[in-house]
Structures are given as structure tokens and as C-alpha cells.
Coordinates of C-alpha atoms in Angstrom, one line a residue:
X1 CA -144.7 130.4 192.9
X2 CA -146.2 133.0 195.2
X3 CA -148.6 132.2 198.0
X4 CA -151.3 134.2 196.3
X5 CA -150.9 132.2 193.0
X6 CA -150.8 128.9 194.9
X7 CA -154.1 129.8 196.7
X8 CA -155.7 130.9 193.4
X9 CA -154.6 127.7 191.6
X10 CA -156.0 125.5 194.4
X11 CA -159.3 127.4 194.3
X12 CA -159.6 126.9 190.5
X13 CA -158.8 123.2 190.9
X14 CA -161.3 122.8 193.7
X15 CA -164.1 124.6 191.7
X16 CA -163.4 122.6 188.6
X17 CA -163.5 119.4 190.6
X18 CA -166.9 120.4 192.2
X19 CA -168.3 121.3 188.8
X20 CA -167.3 117.9 187.4
X21 CA -168.6 116.1 190.5
X22 CA -172.0 117.9 190.6
X23 CA -172.5 117.4 186.8
X24 CA -171.4 113.8 186.9
X25 CA -173.6 113.0 189.9
X26 CA -176.6 114.4 188.1
X27 CA -175.9 112.4 185.0
X28 CA -175.3 109.2 186.8
X29 CA -178.4 109.7 189.0
X30 CA -181.0 110.8 186.3
X31 CA -179.2 110.7 183.0
X32 CA -181.5 108.1 181.4
X33 CA -184.7 109.1 183.2
X34 CA -187.9 110.2 181.4
X35 CA -189.1 113.8 181.9
X36 CA -191.7 112.8 184.5
X37 CA -189.1 110.8 186.4
X38 CA -186.8 113.8 186.4
X39 CA -189.5 116.1 187.9
X40 CA -190.2 113.6 190.7
X41 CA -186.5 113.2 191.4
X42 CA -186.1 117.0 191.5
X43 CA -189.0 117.2 194.0
X44 CA -187.4 114.6 196.2
X45 CA -184.1 116.3 196.1
X46 CA -185.5 119.7 197.0
X47 CA -187.5 118.1 199.8
X48 CA -184.3 116.7 201.2
X49 CA -182.3 119.9 200.7
X50 CA -185.0 121.8 202.7
X51 CA -184.0 119.8 205.8
X52 CA -180.3 120.1 205.0
X53 CA -180.4 123.9 204.5
X54 CA -182.4 124.3 207.7
X55 CA -179.9 122.4 209.7
X56 CA -176.5 123.2 208.2
X57 CA -176.7 127.0 207.7
X58 CA -175.3 128.1 211.2
X59 CA -172.5 125.6 210.9
X60 CA -171.4 127.0 207.5
X61 CA -171.4 130.6 208.9
X62 CA -170.5 130.6 212.6
X63 CA -168.3 131.1 214.3
X64 CA -166.6 133.1 211.6
X65 CA -162.8 132.7 211.8
X66 CA -162.4 136.0 210.0
X67 CA -164.5 138.1 212.3
X68 CA -161.4 139.8 213.8
X69 CA -160.3 141.0 210.3
X70 CA -163.8 142.1 209.5
X71 CA -163.8 144.2 212.7
X72 CA -160.4 145.7 211.9
X73 CA -161.5 146.5 208.4
X74 CA -164.7 148.1 209.6
X75 CA -166.6 146.9 206.5
X76 CA -169.5 149.0 205.2
X77 CA -173.0 147.4 205.3
X78 CA -172.8 146.5 201.6
X79 CA -169.3 145.0 201.8
X80 CA -170.3 143.1 204.9
X81 CA -173.3 141.6 203.2
X82 CA -171.2 140.7 200.2
X83 CA -168.6 139.0 202.5
X84 CA -171.3 137.0 204.4
X85 CA -173.0 135.8 201.1
X86 CA -169.7 134.9 199.5
X87 CA -168.8 132.7 202.4
X88 CA -172.2 131.1 202.3
X89 CA -172.5 130.4 198.6
X90 CA -169.0 128.7 198.5
X91 CA -170.7 125.6 199.9
X92 CA -174.0 126.0 198.0
X93 CA -173.4 126.7 194.3
X94 CA -172.5 123.0 193.5
X95 CA -176.0 122.0 194.5
X96 CA -177.4 124.4 191.9
X97 CA -175.4 122.6 189.3
X98 CA -176.7 119.3 190.6
X99 CA -180.3 120.6 190.3
X100 CA -179.6 121.8 186.7
X101 CA -177.9 118.5 185.8
X102 CA -180.7 116.4 187.1
X103 CA -183.4 118.2 185.1
X104 CA -181.4 119.1 182.0
X105 CA -178.8 116.3 181.7
X106 CA -180.9 114.0 179.5
X107 CA -178.6 111.5 177.8
X108 CA -181.4 109.9 175.9
X109 CA -183.3 112.8 174.4
X110 CA -181.6 116.1 175.3
X111 CA -184.0 118.4 173.5
X112 CA -187.2 116.5 174.2
X113 CA -189.6 118.8 176.2
X114 CA -186.8 121.2 176.5
X115 CA -189.1 124.2 177.4
X116 CA -190.6 122.2 180.3
X117 CA -187.2 121.1 181.4
X118 CA -186.0 124.7 181.5
X119 CA -189.1 125.7 183.4
X120 CA -188.4 123.1 186.1
X121 CA -184.8 124.1 186.2
X122 CA -185.9 127.6 187.1
X123 CA -188.3 126.0 189.6
X124 CA -185.5 124.3 191.3
X125 CA -183.2 127.3 191.3
X126 CA -185.9 129.6 192.6
X127 CA -186.9 127.3 195.5
X128 CA -183.3 126.5 196.4
X129 CA -182.1 130.2 196.4
X130 CA -185.3 131.5 198.1
X131 CA -185.0 128.9 200.9
X132 CA -181.3 129.7 201.4
X133 CA -182.1 133.4 201.7
X134 CA -184.8 132.7 204.3
X135 CA -182.4 130.5 206.2
X136 CA -179.5 132.9 206.0
X137 CA -181.7 135.8 207.1
X138 CA -183.3 133.9 210.1
X139 CA -180.0 132.6 211.4
X140 CA -178.2 135.9 211.1
X141 CA -180.9 137.5 213.2
X142 CA -180.9 134.8 215.8
X143 CA -177.9 136.0 217.9
X144 CA -179.8 138.5 220.0
X145 CA -182.7 136.2 220.6
X146 CA -180.4 133.3 221.6
X147 CA -178.5 135.5 224.1
X148 CA -181.9 136.6 225.6
X149 CA -183.0 133.0 226.0
X150 CA -179.6 132.0 227.4
X151 CA -179.3 134.8 229.9
X152 CA -182.8 135.7 230.9
X153 CA -184.8 134.3 233.8
X154 CA -187.4 132.9 231.4
X155 CA -184.7 130.9 229.6
X156 CA -183.4 129.5 232.9
X157 CA -186.9 128.6 234.0
X158 CA -187.4 126.6 230.8
X159 CA -184.1 124.9 231.2
X160 CA -185.1 123.7 234.7
X161 CA -188.6 122.6 233.6
X162 CA -187.2 120.5 230.7
X163 CA -184.6 119.0 232.9
X164 CA -187.2 118.1 235.5
X165 CA -189.8 116.7 233.2
X166 CA -187.8 115.2 230.3
X167 CA -184.5 114.5 232.1
X168 CA -182.7 116.3 229.3
X169 CA -180.2 119.2 229.8
X170 CA -181.5 121.8 227.4
X171 CA -179.6 125.0 226.6
X172 CA -182.2 127.8 226.3
X173 CA -179.9 129.6 223.9
X174 CA -180.5 126.9 221.3
X175 CA -184.3 127.5 221.3
X176 CA -184.2 130.1 218.5
X177 CA -182.0 127.8 216.4
X178 CA -184.4 125.0 216.9
X179 CA -187.3 127.3 215.8
X180 CA -185.3 128.3 212.8
X181 CA -184.6 124.7 211.8
X182 CA -188.3 123.8 212.0
X183 CA -189.5 127.0 210.3
X184 CA -187.0 126.7 207.3
X185 CA -187.5 123.0 206.8
X186 CA -191.3 123.2 207.0
X187 CA -191.3 126.1 204.6
X188 CA -189.3 124.3 202.0
X189 CA -191.0 120.9 202.4
X190 CA -194.5 122.4 202.3
X191 CA -193.5 124.4 199.2
X192 CA -192.4 121.3 197.4
X193 CA -195.6 119.4 198.5
X194 CA -197.9 122.3 197.6
X195 CA -196.1 122.9 194.3
X196 CA -196.4 119.3 193.3
X197 CA -200.1 119.2 194.2
X198 CA -200.9 122.5 192.4
X199 CA -198.7 121.4 189.5
X200 CA -200.7 118.2 189.0
X201 CA -203.9 120.1 189.2
X202 CA -203.2 123.3 187.2
X203 CA -200.0 122.7 185.3
X204 CA -196.2 123.2 185.7
X205 CA -196.4 127.1 185.5
X206 CA -198.4 127.2 188.8
X207 CA -195.7 124.9 190.4
X208 CA -193.1 127.4 189.2
X209 CA -195.1 130.2 190.9
X210 CA -194.9 128.4 194.3
X211 CA -191.1 128.4 194.0
X212 CA -191.2 132.1 192.9
X213 CA -193.2 132.9 196.0
X214 CA -190.5 131.3 198.2
X215 CA -187.9 133.3 196.4
X216 CA -189.8 136.6 196.9
X217 CA -190.3 135.7 200.6
X218 CA -186.5 135.1 200.8
X219 CA -185.7 138.4 199.1
X220 CA -188.0 140.3 201.4
X221 CA -186.5 138.7 204.5
X222 CA -183.0 139.4 203.2
X223 CA -183.8 143.1 202.5
X224 CA -185.1 143.5 206.0
X225 CA -181.8 142.1 207.3
X226 CA -179.8 144.9 205.6
X227 CA -181.1 147.5 208.0
X228 CA -178.9 146.2 210.9
X229 CA -176.5 143.8 209.2
X230 CA -173.5 144.6 211.4
X231 CA -175.5 144.3 214.7
X232 CA -176.9 140.9 213.7
X233 CA -173.6 139.6 212.4
X234 CA -171.5 140.4 215.4
X235 CA -174.2 139.4 218.0
X236 CA -174.9 136.0 216.2
X237 CA -171.2 135.3 215.7
X238 CA -170.5 136.1 219.4
X239 CA -173.3 133.7 220.5
X240 CA -172.3 130.8 218.3
X241 CA -168.6 131.3 219.2
X242 CA -169.5 130.9 222.9
X243 CA -172.1 128.1 222.2
X244 CA -169.8 125.9 220.0
X245 CA -166.8 126.4 222.2
X246 CA -168.6 125.5 225.4
X247 CA -170.8 122.7 224.0
X248 CA -174.4 123.1 225.2
X249 CA -173.4 125.3 228.1
X250 CA -173.8 122.6 230.7
X251 CA -170.9 120.7 232.0
X252 CA -173.0 117.6 232.4
X253 CA -173.5 117.4 228.6
X254 CA -169.8 118.0 227.9
X255 CA -168.7 115.1 230.0
X256 CA -171.5 112.6 229.1
X257 CA -169.2 110.4 227.0
X258 CA -166.2 108.7 228.7
X259 CA -163.3 107.1 226.9
X260 CA -164.1 103.8 228.6
X261 CA -167.6 103.7 227.0
X262 CA -166.1 103.3 223.6
X263 CA -165.9 99.5 224.0
X264 CA -166.1 98.9 220.3
X265 CA -162.9 100.8 219.6
X266 CA -159.5 99.1 220.0
X267 CA -157.7 100.3 223.1
X268 CA -154.8 101.9 221.1
X269 CA -157.3 104.1 219.2
X270 CA -159.8 104.9 222.0
X271 CA -158.2 108.2 223.2
X272 CA -158.2 109.6 219.6
X273 CA -161.7 108.5 218.8
X274 CA -162.9 109.9 222.1
X275 CA -161.2 113.3 221.4
X276 CA -162.9 113.6 218.0
X277 CA -166.3 112.5 219.2
X278 CA -166.1 115.0 222.1
X279 CA -165.3 117.8 219.8
X280 CA -168.0 116.9 217.3
X281 CA -170.6 116.8 220.1
X282 CA -169.6 120.3 220.9
X283 CA -170.3 121.5 217.4
X284 CA -173.1 119.4 216.0
X285 CA -175.7 117.1 217.6
X286 CA -174.5 114.2 215.5
X287 CA -177.1 111.6 216.6
X288 CA -180.0 113.9 215.9
X289 CA -178.6 114.8 212.5
X290 CA -178.2 111.2 211.5
X291 CA -181.7 110.3 212.9
X292 CA -183.2 113.1 210.8
X293 CA -181.6 111.6 207.8
X294 CA -183.1 108.2 208.5
X295 CA -186.6 109.8 209.0
X296 CA -186.2 111.5 205.6
X297 CA -185.3 108.3 203.8
X298 CA -188.2 106.5 205.4
X299 CA -190.5 109.4 204.3
X300 CA -189.3 109.0 200.7
X301 CA -189.7 105.3 200.9
X302 CA -193.3 105.8 202.0
X303 CA -193.9 107.5 198.6
X304 CA -193.0 104.2 196.9
X305 CA -190.3 105.4 194.4
X306 CA -188.3 102.9 192.4
X307 CA -185.8 100.5 194.0
X308 CA -182.9 102.1 192.2
X309 CA -183.8 105.6 193.5
X310 CA -184.0 104.3 197.1
X311 CA -180.6 102.5 196.7
X312 CA -179.0 105.7 195.3
X313 CA -180.6 107.7 198.2
X314 CA -179.1 105.3 200.8
X315 CA -175.7 105.5 199.1
X316 CA -175.8 109.3 199.2
X317 CA -176.9 109.3 202.8
X318 CA -174.2 106.8 203.8
X319 CA -171.5 109.0 202.2
X320 CA -172.9 112.2 203.8
X321 CA -172.2 110.5 207.2
X322 CA -168.5 111.3 206.6
X323 CA -169.1 115.0 206.8
X324 CA -168.1 114.3 210.4
X325 CA -164.6 113.4 209.2
X326 CA -164.4 116.8 207.5
X327 CA -165.2 118.4 210.8
X328 CA -162.2 116.7 212.4
X329 CA -160.0 118.4 209.7
X330 CA -160.8 121.9 211.0
X331 CA -157.8 123.6 212.6
X332 CA -160.1 124.9 215.4
X333 CA -160.9 121.3 216.2
X334 CA -157.7 119.4 215.6
X335 CA -154.6 121.5 214.6
X336 CA -152.4 119.4 212.3
X337 CA -149.2 120.2 214.3
X338 CA -150.9 118.8 217.4
X339 CA -152.0 115.6 215.7
X340 CA -148.5 115.0 214.3
X341 CA -147.1 115.5 217.8
X342 CA -149.6 113.1 219.5
X343 CA -149.6 110.2 217.1
X344 CA -148.6 108.8 213.8
X345 CA -150.4 109.6 210.5
X346 CA -151.4 106.0 210.1
X347 CA -153.0 105.9 213.5
X348 CA -155.0 109.1 212.7
X349 CA -156.2 107.4 209.6
X350 CA -157.4 104.4 211.7
X351 CA -158.9 106.7 214.3
X352 CA -161.0 108.7 211.8
X353 CA -162.1 105.5 210.0
X354 CA -163.0 103.6 213.2
X355 CA -164.9 106.6 214.5
X356 CA -167.3 106.3 211.6
X357 CA -168.0 102.6 212.2
X358 CA -170.4 103.6 214.9
X359 CA -173.0 104.4 212.2
X360 CA -172.9 100.9 210.5
X361 CA -175.3 99.2 212.9
X362 CA -178.0 102.0 212.6
X363 CA -177.6 101.8 208.8
X364 CA -178.0 98.1 208.7
X365 CA -180.9 98.0 211.1
X366 CA -182.8 100.8 209.3
X367 CA -182.3 99.3 205.8
X368 CA -183.5 95.9 207.0
X369 CA -186.5 97.4 208.7
X370 CA -187.3 99.2 205.5
X371 CA -186.9 95.9 203.6
X372 CA -189.4 94.3 205.9
X373 CA -191.9 97.1 205.5
X374 CA -191.5 98.2 201.9
X375 CA -189.7 95.3 200.3
X376 CA -186.5 97.2 199.5
X377 CA -183.5 97.7 199.6
X378 CA -182.6 94.1 198.9
X379 CA -179.6 92.5 200.4
X380 CA -177.3 93.1 197.4
X381 CA -178.3 96.7 197.4
X382 CA -177.6 96.9 201.2
X383 CA -174.1 95.4 200.6
X384 CA -173.5 98.0 197.9
X385 CA -174.4 100.8 200.3
X386 CA -172.1 99.3 202.9
X387 CA -169.2 99.1 200.4
X388 CA -169.7 102.8 199.4
X389 CA -169.9 103.7 203.1
X390 CA -166.6 102.0 204.0
X391 CA -164.7 103.1 200.8
X392 CA -165.8 106.7 201.1
X393 CA -164.9 106.7 204.9
X394 CA -161.5 105.3 204.1
X395 CA -160.9 107.8 201.3
X396 CA -161.8 110.8 203.4
X397 CA -159.8 109.4 206.4
X398 CA -156.8 109.1 204.0
X399 CA -157.4 112.7 202.7
X400 CA -157.2 113.9 206.3
X401 CA -153.8 112.2 206.7
X402 CA -152.6 113.6 203.4
X403 CA -153.7 117.1 204.5
X404 CA -152.0 116.7 207.8
X405 CA -148.7 115.7 206.2
X406 CA -148.8 118.7 203.8
X407 CA -149.8 121.2 206.4
X408 CA -147.0 123.3 208.0
X409 CA -149.3 124.4 210.9

């Protein structure tokens, strides 16, 4: 079997698995819900996805490992845009299936209020696609601004002021990314809230129009990007390549964590866990990402949804923690040949699994605090969340070992 055929077969298998997973997740989540419950669930999902899109976009796109080939090929503006979009939607299209499955996957009365279900399916697709276009456009244009903030006297002055007053080492180059994160998440969340309010007041068609407005805004932003696509792509890729490879740009932040500080890790695994945590810190502010997830779940709990919904949300959030394990599988972070040379596959399984145990205490504390304030999740539900967390962590850690054994690089 040729390499090309093997790659194509793997791609087909992966896409089929994602289709089944997204559809199955939607049916399990909302298969027996009434129409009104589906609409509320869709709103909550889009609210959460607004924060996810705002945060994760630069990590999906940059630094681009294929930038050298893109330069050699000297792609035209149209082909470059097609290349960027194709890389981006590889990780996004399963969520469109999840949206459709939640609103259309009615196992009790499939054709009941079908026209309204279809309307809200378009609502979810419009809002999701529009917000992704806004996020994609803003982050692609952020390279030049980031370089200005990082290299200019104004950026250095802000770095010093923040360090003096807040005792926190801030990289000025990250300011545009912070602004983009806030702008995109607020746009999406406010669109969901405003759409829900107007929908209750004037009907579902008006709610659809709010999503259409976000889509139009995204299309306008994306069309403006086409004028200087290559300039923005190379500048932003160069910035994020430097930013991710050097951490926050300040040696003090790179060396904050010491191996001896990992007292909760067995001594034999400490060096491996330290290596992964150090690399993750250079790519993603893990603590802030997890804290944002906790804030989101508390916000949803404040809306007083059902106990089952909150439990499912905690389970999803607990599993999402293990995206950090996927990061450790990247060749740029941990080449498989190096891992095999340093330690045994079983130890790397334990290292990845133990690395994730650091989030158990925050999960337990946050769920119990929510139980005290809102009356849920109950202890059995908390235990269910913990079981899902541990099992999914073990499965992904095992997947990393399986991938390491199969890899020839």
C-alpha cells in the first residue's frame, strides 16, 4: 500500500469517527429533549463555543509547520486563503455536526416543529461560522500589531509598569491576542444573549437575524483580510513562531516552575512531568484556560439549568482538560524518537496520566462550591465526573503511547 493511499485511508477513518462521535454526542446530550430544551441547550453551547473560538484560534493556526513549503510554492492569494481555511476547518466542522445533532436529533418526535428546528439549525450554523470568520480574520491580522507592541518603546514601557504595579511579567506582544480574545468572546456571547432576548420578545426569526448579522460581520472582516493575505499570514506566523518557541519572551517566566516543586509527582516520573508542563506553559497559559472554563460553568449554573445538564457540562469540561495530553503528542513538543530514547512507553503513559492529576483538586473544590451555592452537582454526579476524567485521561495517555510505538520518527 502506497504512502498516499495510507494517508487517505487514515483521513477517511478519522473523519468517519468524528462524524459518528459528533452525532452520537448530540443524540446522547439532547436526544430526548423537548424543542424548547433543545433551543436552550443550543444557546448554552454557542455561548461556550464563543469563549473556545476566541481562545483556541491562534493555537490551531500558528506556528504553521508548512510555512516553508508555502513560501517555496509561492501560493497565489486565493490558494493561500484556501490553504489557511482548510487547516482551520479541519478542527471546526465536527462542531457544526454537533450543533445540527442537538437541534435536529430528536429521538422522540423527529418531525415535530421541524420548520422551527431547521430555523434554529441555521441560527447555530450562522453564528458559529460568523464568529469563526471574525476570529480567523482578527488573529491573522494580529502579527504586525504584536510585533509593534513587543519591539516598540511603548510596549516596553507597559511591560515595566505592569511588572512594577502587578508583579507580573507581561509580554507586550501578547496584548493584541488578549484584545482579540476579549473581542471575539464578547461578540459571540452578547450575540447569544441579545438573540435570546429578542427571540423571546419578537419570535425566532428575529433571533436568526442576530446570527445572520454576526455572519455578515464575519464575511466583511474576512473580505477585508483578502487585500493583504500574504503579508498578514507571514507576519503573524513569524510572531507566533517566536512567541511560542520562547515562551512569554521573559526568562523569568520560562524558569518559574522547578522540578522539585512537583512534590505531588513520584520521583521517577518527575522529570518527564516537568518537561511536559514546561513545554505546555510555553504554548498555552494552561491555568488561565482552565480557570476560564470554571467561570463559564459557574455562569451557566447561575442560569439554573437542570441537574443533568450541569452534570453533562462538568463531564465535557473534565474531558476537555485532556487536550493538554494531545499537545504533548506534537512532534515539535516531544519527538517520538526522543521519548523512546529517554524512557519506556509505560513510563510515558504514567507521566502523561500523572501530569493531569493536578486538575483533580480544582475540579473537586469547584464542584463542591457549586453544590453549596446552587445545590448541584450531587456527590454521585461528582463521582461520575471524576470517573470520566480519570478514564479519558488514561485512554488518551494510552493513545499517546500507541502513537509513539507506531511512529518511525
